[in-house]
Tab-separated table of C-alpha atoms in Angstrom:
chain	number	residue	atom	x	y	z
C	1	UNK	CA	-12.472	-9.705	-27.314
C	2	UNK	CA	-8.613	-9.153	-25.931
C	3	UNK	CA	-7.977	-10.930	-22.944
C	4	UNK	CA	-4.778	-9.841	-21.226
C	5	UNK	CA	-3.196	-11.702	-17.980
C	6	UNK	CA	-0.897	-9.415	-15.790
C	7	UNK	CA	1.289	-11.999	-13.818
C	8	UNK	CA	2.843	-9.525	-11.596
C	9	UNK	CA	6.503	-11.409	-10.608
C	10	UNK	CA	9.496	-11.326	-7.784
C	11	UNK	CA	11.924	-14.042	-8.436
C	12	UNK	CA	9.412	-16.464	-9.792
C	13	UNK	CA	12.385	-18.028	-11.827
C	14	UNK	CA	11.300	-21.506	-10.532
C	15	UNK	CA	7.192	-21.051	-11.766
C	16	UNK	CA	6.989	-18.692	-14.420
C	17	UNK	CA	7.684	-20.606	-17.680
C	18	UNK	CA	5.350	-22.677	-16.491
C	19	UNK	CA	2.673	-20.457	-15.342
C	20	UNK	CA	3.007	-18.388	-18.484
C	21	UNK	CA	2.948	-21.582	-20.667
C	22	UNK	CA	-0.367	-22.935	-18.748
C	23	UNK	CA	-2.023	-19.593	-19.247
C	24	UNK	CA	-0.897	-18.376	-22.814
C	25	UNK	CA	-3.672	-20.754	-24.507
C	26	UNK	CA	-6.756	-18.756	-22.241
C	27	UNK	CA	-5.444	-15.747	-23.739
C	28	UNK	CA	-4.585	-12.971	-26.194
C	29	UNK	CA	-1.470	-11.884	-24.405
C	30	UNK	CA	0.164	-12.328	-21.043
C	31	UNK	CA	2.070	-9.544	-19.132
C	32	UNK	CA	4.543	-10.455	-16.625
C	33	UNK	CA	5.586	-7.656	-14.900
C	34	UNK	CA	9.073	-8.262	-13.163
C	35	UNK	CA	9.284	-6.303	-10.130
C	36	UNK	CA	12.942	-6.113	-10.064
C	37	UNK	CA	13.727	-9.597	-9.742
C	38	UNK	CA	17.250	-10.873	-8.756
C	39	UNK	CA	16.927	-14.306	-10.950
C	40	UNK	CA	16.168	-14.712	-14.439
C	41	UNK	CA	12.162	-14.341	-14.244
C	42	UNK	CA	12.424	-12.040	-16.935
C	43	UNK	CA	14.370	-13.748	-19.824
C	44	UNK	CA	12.794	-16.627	-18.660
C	45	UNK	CA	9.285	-15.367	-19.362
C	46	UNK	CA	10.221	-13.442	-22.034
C	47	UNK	CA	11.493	-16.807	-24.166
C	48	UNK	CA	7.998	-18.374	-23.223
C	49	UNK	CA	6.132	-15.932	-25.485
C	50	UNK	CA	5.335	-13.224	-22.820
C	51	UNK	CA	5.613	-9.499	-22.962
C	52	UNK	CA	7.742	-8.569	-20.446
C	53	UNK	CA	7.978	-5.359	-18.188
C	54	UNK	CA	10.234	-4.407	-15.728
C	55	UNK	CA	10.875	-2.503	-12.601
C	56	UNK	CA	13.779	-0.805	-11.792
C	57	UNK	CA	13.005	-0.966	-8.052
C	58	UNK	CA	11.306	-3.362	-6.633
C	59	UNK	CA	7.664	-2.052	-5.463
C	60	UNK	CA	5.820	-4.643	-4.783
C	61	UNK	CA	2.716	-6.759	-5.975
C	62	UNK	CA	-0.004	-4.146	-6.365
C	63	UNK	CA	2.655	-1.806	-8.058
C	64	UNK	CA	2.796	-4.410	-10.404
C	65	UNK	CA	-0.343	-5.452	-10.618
C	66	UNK	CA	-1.474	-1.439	-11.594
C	67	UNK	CA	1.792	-1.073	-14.275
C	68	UNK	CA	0.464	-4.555	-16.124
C	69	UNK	CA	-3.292	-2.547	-15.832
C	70	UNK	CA	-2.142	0.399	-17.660
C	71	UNK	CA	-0.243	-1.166	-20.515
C	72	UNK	CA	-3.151	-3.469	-21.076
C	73	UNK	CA	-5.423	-0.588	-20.949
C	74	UNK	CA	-2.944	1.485	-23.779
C	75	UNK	CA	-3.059	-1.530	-25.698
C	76	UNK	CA	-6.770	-2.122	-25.719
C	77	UNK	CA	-7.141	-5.103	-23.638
C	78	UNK	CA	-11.608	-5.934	-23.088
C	79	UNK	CA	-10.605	-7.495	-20.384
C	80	UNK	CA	-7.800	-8.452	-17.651
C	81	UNK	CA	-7.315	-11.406	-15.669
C	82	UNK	CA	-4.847	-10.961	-12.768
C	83	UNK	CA	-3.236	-14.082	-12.259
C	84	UNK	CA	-0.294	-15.285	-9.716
C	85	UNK	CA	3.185	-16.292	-10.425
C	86	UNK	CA	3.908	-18.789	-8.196
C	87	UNK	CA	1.599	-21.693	-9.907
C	88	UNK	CA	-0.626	-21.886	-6.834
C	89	UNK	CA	-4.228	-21.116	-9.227
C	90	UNK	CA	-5.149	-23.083	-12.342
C	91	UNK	CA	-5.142	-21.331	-15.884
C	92	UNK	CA	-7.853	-23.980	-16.612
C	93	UNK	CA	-10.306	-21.743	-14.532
C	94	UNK	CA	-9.414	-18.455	-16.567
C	95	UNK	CA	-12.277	-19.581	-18.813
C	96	UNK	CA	-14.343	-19.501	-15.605
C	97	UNK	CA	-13.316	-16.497	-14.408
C	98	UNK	CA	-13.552	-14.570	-17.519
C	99	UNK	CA	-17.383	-16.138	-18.607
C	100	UNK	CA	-19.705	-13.611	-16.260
C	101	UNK	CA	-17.634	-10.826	-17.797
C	102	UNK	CA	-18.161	-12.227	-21.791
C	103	UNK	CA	-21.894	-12.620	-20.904
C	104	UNK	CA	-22.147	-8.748	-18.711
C	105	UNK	CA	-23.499	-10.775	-15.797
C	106	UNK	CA	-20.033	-8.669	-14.347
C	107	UNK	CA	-17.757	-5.655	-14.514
C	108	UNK	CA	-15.464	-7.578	-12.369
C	109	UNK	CA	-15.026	-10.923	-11.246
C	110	UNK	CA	-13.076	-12.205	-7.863
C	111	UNK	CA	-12.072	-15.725	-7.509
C	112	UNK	CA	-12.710	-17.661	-3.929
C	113	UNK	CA	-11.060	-20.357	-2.330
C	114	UNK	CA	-14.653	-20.432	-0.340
C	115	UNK	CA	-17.110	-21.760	-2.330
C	116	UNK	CA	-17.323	-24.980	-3.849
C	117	UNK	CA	-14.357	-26.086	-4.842
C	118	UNK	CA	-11.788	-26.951	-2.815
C	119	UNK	CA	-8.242	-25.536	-1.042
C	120	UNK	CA	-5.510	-26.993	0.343
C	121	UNK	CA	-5.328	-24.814	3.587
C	122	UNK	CA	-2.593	-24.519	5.949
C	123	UNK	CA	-4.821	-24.762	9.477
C	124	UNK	CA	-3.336	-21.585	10.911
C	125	UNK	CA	-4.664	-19.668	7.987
C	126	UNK	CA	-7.836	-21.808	7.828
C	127	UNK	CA	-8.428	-21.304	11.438
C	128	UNK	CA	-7.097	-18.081	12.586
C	129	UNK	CA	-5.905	-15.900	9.707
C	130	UNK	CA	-9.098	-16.097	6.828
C	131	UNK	CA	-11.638	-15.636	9.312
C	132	UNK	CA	-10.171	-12.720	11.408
C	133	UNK	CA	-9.305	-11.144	7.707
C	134	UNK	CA	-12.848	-11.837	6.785
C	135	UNK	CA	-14.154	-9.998	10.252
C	136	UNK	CA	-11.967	-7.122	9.861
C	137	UNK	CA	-12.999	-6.596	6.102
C	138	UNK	CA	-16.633	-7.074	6.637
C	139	UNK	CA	-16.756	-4.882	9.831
C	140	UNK	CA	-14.376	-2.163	9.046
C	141	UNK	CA	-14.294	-2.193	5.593
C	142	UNK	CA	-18.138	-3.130	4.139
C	143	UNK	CA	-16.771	-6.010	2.011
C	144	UNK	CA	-19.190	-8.740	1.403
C	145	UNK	CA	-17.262	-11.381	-0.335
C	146	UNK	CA	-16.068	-14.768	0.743
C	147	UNK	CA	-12.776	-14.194	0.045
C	148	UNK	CA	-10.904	-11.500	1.559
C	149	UNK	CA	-7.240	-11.905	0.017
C	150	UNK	CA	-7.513	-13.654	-3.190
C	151	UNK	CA	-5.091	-12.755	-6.376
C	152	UNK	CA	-6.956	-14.417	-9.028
C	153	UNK	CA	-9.475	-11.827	-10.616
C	154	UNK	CA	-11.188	-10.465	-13.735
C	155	UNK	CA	-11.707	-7.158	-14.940
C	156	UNK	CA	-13.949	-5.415	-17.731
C	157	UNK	CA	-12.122	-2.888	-19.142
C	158	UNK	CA	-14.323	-0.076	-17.360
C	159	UNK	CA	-13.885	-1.539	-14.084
C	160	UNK	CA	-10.140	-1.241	-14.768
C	161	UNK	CA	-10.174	2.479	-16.053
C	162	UNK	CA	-12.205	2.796	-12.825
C	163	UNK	CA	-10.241	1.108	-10.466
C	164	UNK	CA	-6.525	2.307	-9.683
C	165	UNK	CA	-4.403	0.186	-7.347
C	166	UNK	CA	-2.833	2.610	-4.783
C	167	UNK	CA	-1.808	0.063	-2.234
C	168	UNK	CA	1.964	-0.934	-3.893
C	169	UNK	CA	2.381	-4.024	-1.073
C	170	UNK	CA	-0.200	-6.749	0.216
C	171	UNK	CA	-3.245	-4.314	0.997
C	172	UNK	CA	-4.308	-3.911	-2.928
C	173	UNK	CA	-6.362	-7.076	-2.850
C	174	UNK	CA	-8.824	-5.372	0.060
C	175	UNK	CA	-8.302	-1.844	-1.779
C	176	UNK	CA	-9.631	-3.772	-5.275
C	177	UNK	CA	-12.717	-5.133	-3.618
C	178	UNK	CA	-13.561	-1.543	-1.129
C	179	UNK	CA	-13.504	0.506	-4.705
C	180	UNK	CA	-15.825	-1.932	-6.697
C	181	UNK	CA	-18.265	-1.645	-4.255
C	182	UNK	CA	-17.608	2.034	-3.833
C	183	UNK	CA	-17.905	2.418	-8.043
C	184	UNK	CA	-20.931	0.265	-7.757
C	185	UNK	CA	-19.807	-2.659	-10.171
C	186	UNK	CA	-21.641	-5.623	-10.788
C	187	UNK	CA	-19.416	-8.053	-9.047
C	188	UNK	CA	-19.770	-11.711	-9.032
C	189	UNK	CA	-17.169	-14.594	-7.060
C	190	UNK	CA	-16.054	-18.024	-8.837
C	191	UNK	CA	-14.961	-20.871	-6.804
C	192	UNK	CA	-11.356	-21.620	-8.059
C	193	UNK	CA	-8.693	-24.092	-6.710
C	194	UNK	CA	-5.310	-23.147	-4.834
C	195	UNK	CA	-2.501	-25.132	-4.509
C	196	UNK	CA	-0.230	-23.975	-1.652
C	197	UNK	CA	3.197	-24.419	-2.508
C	198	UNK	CA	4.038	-22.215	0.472
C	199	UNK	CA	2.815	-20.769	3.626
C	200	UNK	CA	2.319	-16.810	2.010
C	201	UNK	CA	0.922	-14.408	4.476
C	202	UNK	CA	1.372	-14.495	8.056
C	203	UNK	CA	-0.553	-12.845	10.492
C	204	UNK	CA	1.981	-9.821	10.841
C	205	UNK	CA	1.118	-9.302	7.143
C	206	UNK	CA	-2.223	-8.882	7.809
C	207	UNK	CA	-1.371	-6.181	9.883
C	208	UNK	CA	0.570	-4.229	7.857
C	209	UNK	CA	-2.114	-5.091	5.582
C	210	UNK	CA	-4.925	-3.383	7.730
C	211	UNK	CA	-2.010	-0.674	8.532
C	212	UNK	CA	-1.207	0.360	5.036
C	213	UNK	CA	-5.096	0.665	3.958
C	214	UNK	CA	-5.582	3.257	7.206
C	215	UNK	CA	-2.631	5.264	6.018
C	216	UNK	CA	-3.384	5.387	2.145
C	217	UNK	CA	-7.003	5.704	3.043
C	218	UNK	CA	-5.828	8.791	5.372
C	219	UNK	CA	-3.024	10.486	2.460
C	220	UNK	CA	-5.398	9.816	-0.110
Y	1	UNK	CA	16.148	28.480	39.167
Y	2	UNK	CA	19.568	27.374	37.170
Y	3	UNK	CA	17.670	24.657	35.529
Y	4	UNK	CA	15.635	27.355	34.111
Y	5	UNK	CA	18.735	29.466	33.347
Y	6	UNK	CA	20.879	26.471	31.553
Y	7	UNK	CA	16.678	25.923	29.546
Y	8	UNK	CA	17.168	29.048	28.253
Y	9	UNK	CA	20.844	28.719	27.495
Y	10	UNK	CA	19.772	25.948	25.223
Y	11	UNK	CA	16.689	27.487	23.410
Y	12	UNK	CA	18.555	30.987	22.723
Y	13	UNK	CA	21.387	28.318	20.866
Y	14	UNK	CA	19.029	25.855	19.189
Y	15	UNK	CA	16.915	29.704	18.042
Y	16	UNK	CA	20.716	31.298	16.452
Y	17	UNK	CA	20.826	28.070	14.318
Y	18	UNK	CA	18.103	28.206	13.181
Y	19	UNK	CA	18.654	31.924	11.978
Y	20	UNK	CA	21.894	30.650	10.714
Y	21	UNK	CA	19.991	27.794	9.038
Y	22	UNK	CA	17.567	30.157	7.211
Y	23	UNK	CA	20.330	33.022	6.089
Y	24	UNK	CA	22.073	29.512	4.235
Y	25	UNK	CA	19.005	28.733	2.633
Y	26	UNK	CA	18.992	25.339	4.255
Y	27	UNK	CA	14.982	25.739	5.367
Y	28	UNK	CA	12.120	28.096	3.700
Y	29	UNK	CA	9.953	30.208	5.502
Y	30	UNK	CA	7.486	27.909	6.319
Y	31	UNK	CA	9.898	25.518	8.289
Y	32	UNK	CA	12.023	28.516	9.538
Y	33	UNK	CA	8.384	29.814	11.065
Y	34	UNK	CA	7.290	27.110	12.240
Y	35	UNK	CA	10.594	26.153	14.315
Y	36	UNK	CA	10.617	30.078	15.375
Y	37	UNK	CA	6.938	29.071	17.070
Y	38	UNK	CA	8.123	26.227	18.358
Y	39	UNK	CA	11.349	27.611	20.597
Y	40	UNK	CA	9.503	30.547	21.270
Y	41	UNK	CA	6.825	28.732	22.780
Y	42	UNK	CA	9.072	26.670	24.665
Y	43	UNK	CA	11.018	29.706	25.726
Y	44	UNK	CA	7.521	31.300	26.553
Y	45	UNK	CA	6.959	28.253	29.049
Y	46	UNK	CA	10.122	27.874	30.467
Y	47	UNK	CA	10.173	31.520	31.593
Y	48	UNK	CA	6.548	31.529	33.069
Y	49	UNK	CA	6.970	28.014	34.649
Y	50	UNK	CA	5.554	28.813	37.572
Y	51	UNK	CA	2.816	30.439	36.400
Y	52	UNK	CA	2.052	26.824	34.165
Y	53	UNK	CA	2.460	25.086	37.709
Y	54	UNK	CA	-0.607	27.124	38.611
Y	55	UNK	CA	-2.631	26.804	35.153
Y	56	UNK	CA	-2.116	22.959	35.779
Y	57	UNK	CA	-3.551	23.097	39.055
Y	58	UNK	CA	-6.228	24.987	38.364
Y	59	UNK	CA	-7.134	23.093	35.173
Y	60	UNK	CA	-6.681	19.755	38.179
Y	61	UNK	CA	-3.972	17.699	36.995
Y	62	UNK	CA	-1.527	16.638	40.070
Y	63	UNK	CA	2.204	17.252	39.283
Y	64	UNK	CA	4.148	20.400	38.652
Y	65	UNK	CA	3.806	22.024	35.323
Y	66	UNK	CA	7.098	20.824	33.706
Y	67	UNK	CA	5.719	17.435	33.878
Y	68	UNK	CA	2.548	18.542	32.310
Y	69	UNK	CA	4.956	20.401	29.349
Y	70	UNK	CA	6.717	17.259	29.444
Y	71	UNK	CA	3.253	15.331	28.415
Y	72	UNK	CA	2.884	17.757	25.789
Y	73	UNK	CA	6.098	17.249	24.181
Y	74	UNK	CA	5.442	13.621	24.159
Y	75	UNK	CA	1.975	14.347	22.181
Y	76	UNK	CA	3.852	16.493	19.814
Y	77	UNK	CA	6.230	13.809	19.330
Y	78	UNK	CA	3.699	11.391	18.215
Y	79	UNK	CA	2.098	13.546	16.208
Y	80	UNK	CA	5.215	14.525	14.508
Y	81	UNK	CA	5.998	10.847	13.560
Y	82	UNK	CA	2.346	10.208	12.319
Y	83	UNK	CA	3.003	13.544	10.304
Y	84	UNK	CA	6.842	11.777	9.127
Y	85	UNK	CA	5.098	8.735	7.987
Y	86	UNK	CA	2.434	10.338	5.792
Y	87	UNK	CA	4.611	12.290	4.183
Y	88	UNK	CA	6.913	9.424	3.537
Y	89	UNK	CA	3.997	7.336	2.296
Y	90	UNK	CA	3.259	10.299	0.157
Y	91	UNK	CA	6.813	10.007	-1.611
Y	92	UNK	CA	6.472	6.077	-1.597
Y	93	UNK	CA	3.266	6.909	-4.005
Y	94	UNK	CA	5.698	9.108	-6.277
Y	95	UNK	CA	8.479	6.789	-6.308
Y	96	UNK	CA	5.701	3.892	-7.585
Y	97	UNK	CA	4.627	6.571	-10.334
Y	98	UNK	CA	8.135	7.172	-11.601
Y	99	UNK	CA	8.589	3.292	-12.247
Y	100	UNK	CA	5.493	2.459	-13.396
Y	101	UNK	CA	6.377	5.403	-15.791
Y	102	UNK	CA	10.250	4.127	-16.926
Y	103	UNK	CA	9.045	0.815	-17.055
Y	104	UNK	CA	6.136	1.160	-19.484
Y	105	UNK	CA	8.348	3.737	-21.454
Y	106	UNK	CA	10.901	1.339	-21.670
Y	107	UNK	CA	8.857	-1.397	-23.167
Y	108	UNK	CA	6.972	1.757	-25.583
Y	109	UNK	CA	10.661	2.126	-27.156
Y	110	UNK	CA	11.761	-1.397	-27.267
């Protein structure tokens, strides 16, 4: 079995040895894909024994996230974990992320800062921003999971060829989860840990978020 | 009555550059038509105002029929922008492609 981990990356210079040190013993091969980063993300993940690709333009995390898809796909990956590069998830839990998937109790596996384990929130996005995401997605877009807006997931190979990330910005993480429902896949969630080194997403982004799924869904 | 005149003025100039616009290649046919439609129609209403004044009563909106063209424009507006930002969106996909493309190229040849 190949396991590849896309770490999609935007100046990450600070994390990324790090992150691609942690996660290099869960897996076959790690792809960092630099989205045009301004610091040395690249070289720097490059000398810690990733394969490195990068964009000429910046296009965001779900660009990313699709380019590390396809070159794992052209270079027979079984499976892909997506995994951030900012060090907030633990490549301990790849192993947990990645079991359903070795034993086909999944085609693709989302990781949830909901379930058991436990998360570090910020209140405002404990109190206001997860549960009005989780409304909105459940309500307007059919998803049943626990965790509307999480980065850490695992694909089977199929569920990759089937799903391709359109959204290039925030929105891919709700696009992901609408098309494995619509394909039908056998999903299951693992409790995983986050460590917030930073706020992330504000409540504008969700917005844009719930902006940029209308339009794609309406161009598509 | 002058307001209509000087209207007019500015239609019949906007409708020569476009002419001008098409015999330098500058639009196709499609936009060149679809600009013709839209001065024409314009033209069209600012010649039979008064008869719109009556068409809006009758169909029982208050307010003279240049305000009622006036809402119209504003719709068109809107819709134009809406139009403007799918298409953009549309290129934003390409531009992703093209990337995605160089950079997995890139790393094919390395």
């Amino acid at each position: 079995m190949k396991i590849i981990c896309v770490i999609p990356a935007f100046n990450e210079a600070k994390n990324i040895s790090q992150v691609v040190a942690e996660v290099r013993p869960y897996v076959q091969e790690v792809v960092v894909v630099d989205d045009n980063s301004q610091d040395n993300t690249a070289a720097l993940a490059e000398m810690t024994g990733a394969t490195v690709l990068r964009h000429l333009i910046n296009r965001g995390q779900g660009a990313a996230l699709q380019t590390g898809n396809d070159y794992a796909l052209k270079n027979d990956a079984d499976i892909i974990v997506h995994f951030d590069g900012d060090n907030q998830f633990l490549a301990a839990e790849i192993p947990d992320m990645v079991k359903p998937l070795l034993e086909n109790e999944a085609e693709i596996v989302f990781g949830s800062r909901f379930l058991q384990k436990k998360a570090d929130f910020p209140p405002l996005k404990k109190y206001l921003i997860y549960p009005l995401a989780k409304i909105f997605t459940r309500l307007f877009l059919g998803i049943k999971l626990s965790d509307p807006q999480n980065g850490f997931r695992a694909f089977s190979r199929q569920a990759a060829q089937k799903i391709h990330i359109d959204n290039r910005a925030m929105a891919h993480n709700s696009e992901i989860q609408i098309k494995a429902f619509q394909q039908k896949l056998k999903i299951v969630e693992i409790p995983i840990t986050v460590v917030y080194h930073e706020f992330g997403q504000k409540l504008s982004d969700g917005l844009k978020i719930a902006k940029d799924l209308l339009i794609h869904k309406i161009i598509k | 009555m002058l307001q209509q005149i000087i209207a007019i003025f500015i239609i019949v100039f906007f409708i020569f550059r476009l002419i001008k616009q098409k015999k330098k290649k500058d639009i196709n046919n499609n936009e060149f038509s679809l600009w013709l439609i839209f001065w024409l129609l314009a033209l069209t209403a600012i010649i039979l105002i008064k008869q719109i004044d009556s068409l809006v009563a009758w169909l029982g909106f208050s307010g003279e029929g240049i305000n009622f063209l006036i809402y119209l424009a504003v719709l068109a507006l809107f819709y134009l922008v809406f139009r403007l930002q799918l298409s953009l969106a549309k290129l934003d996909r390409d531009l992703t492609k093209i990337i995605r493309h160089l950079s997995l190229n890139d790393k094919k040849e390395l």
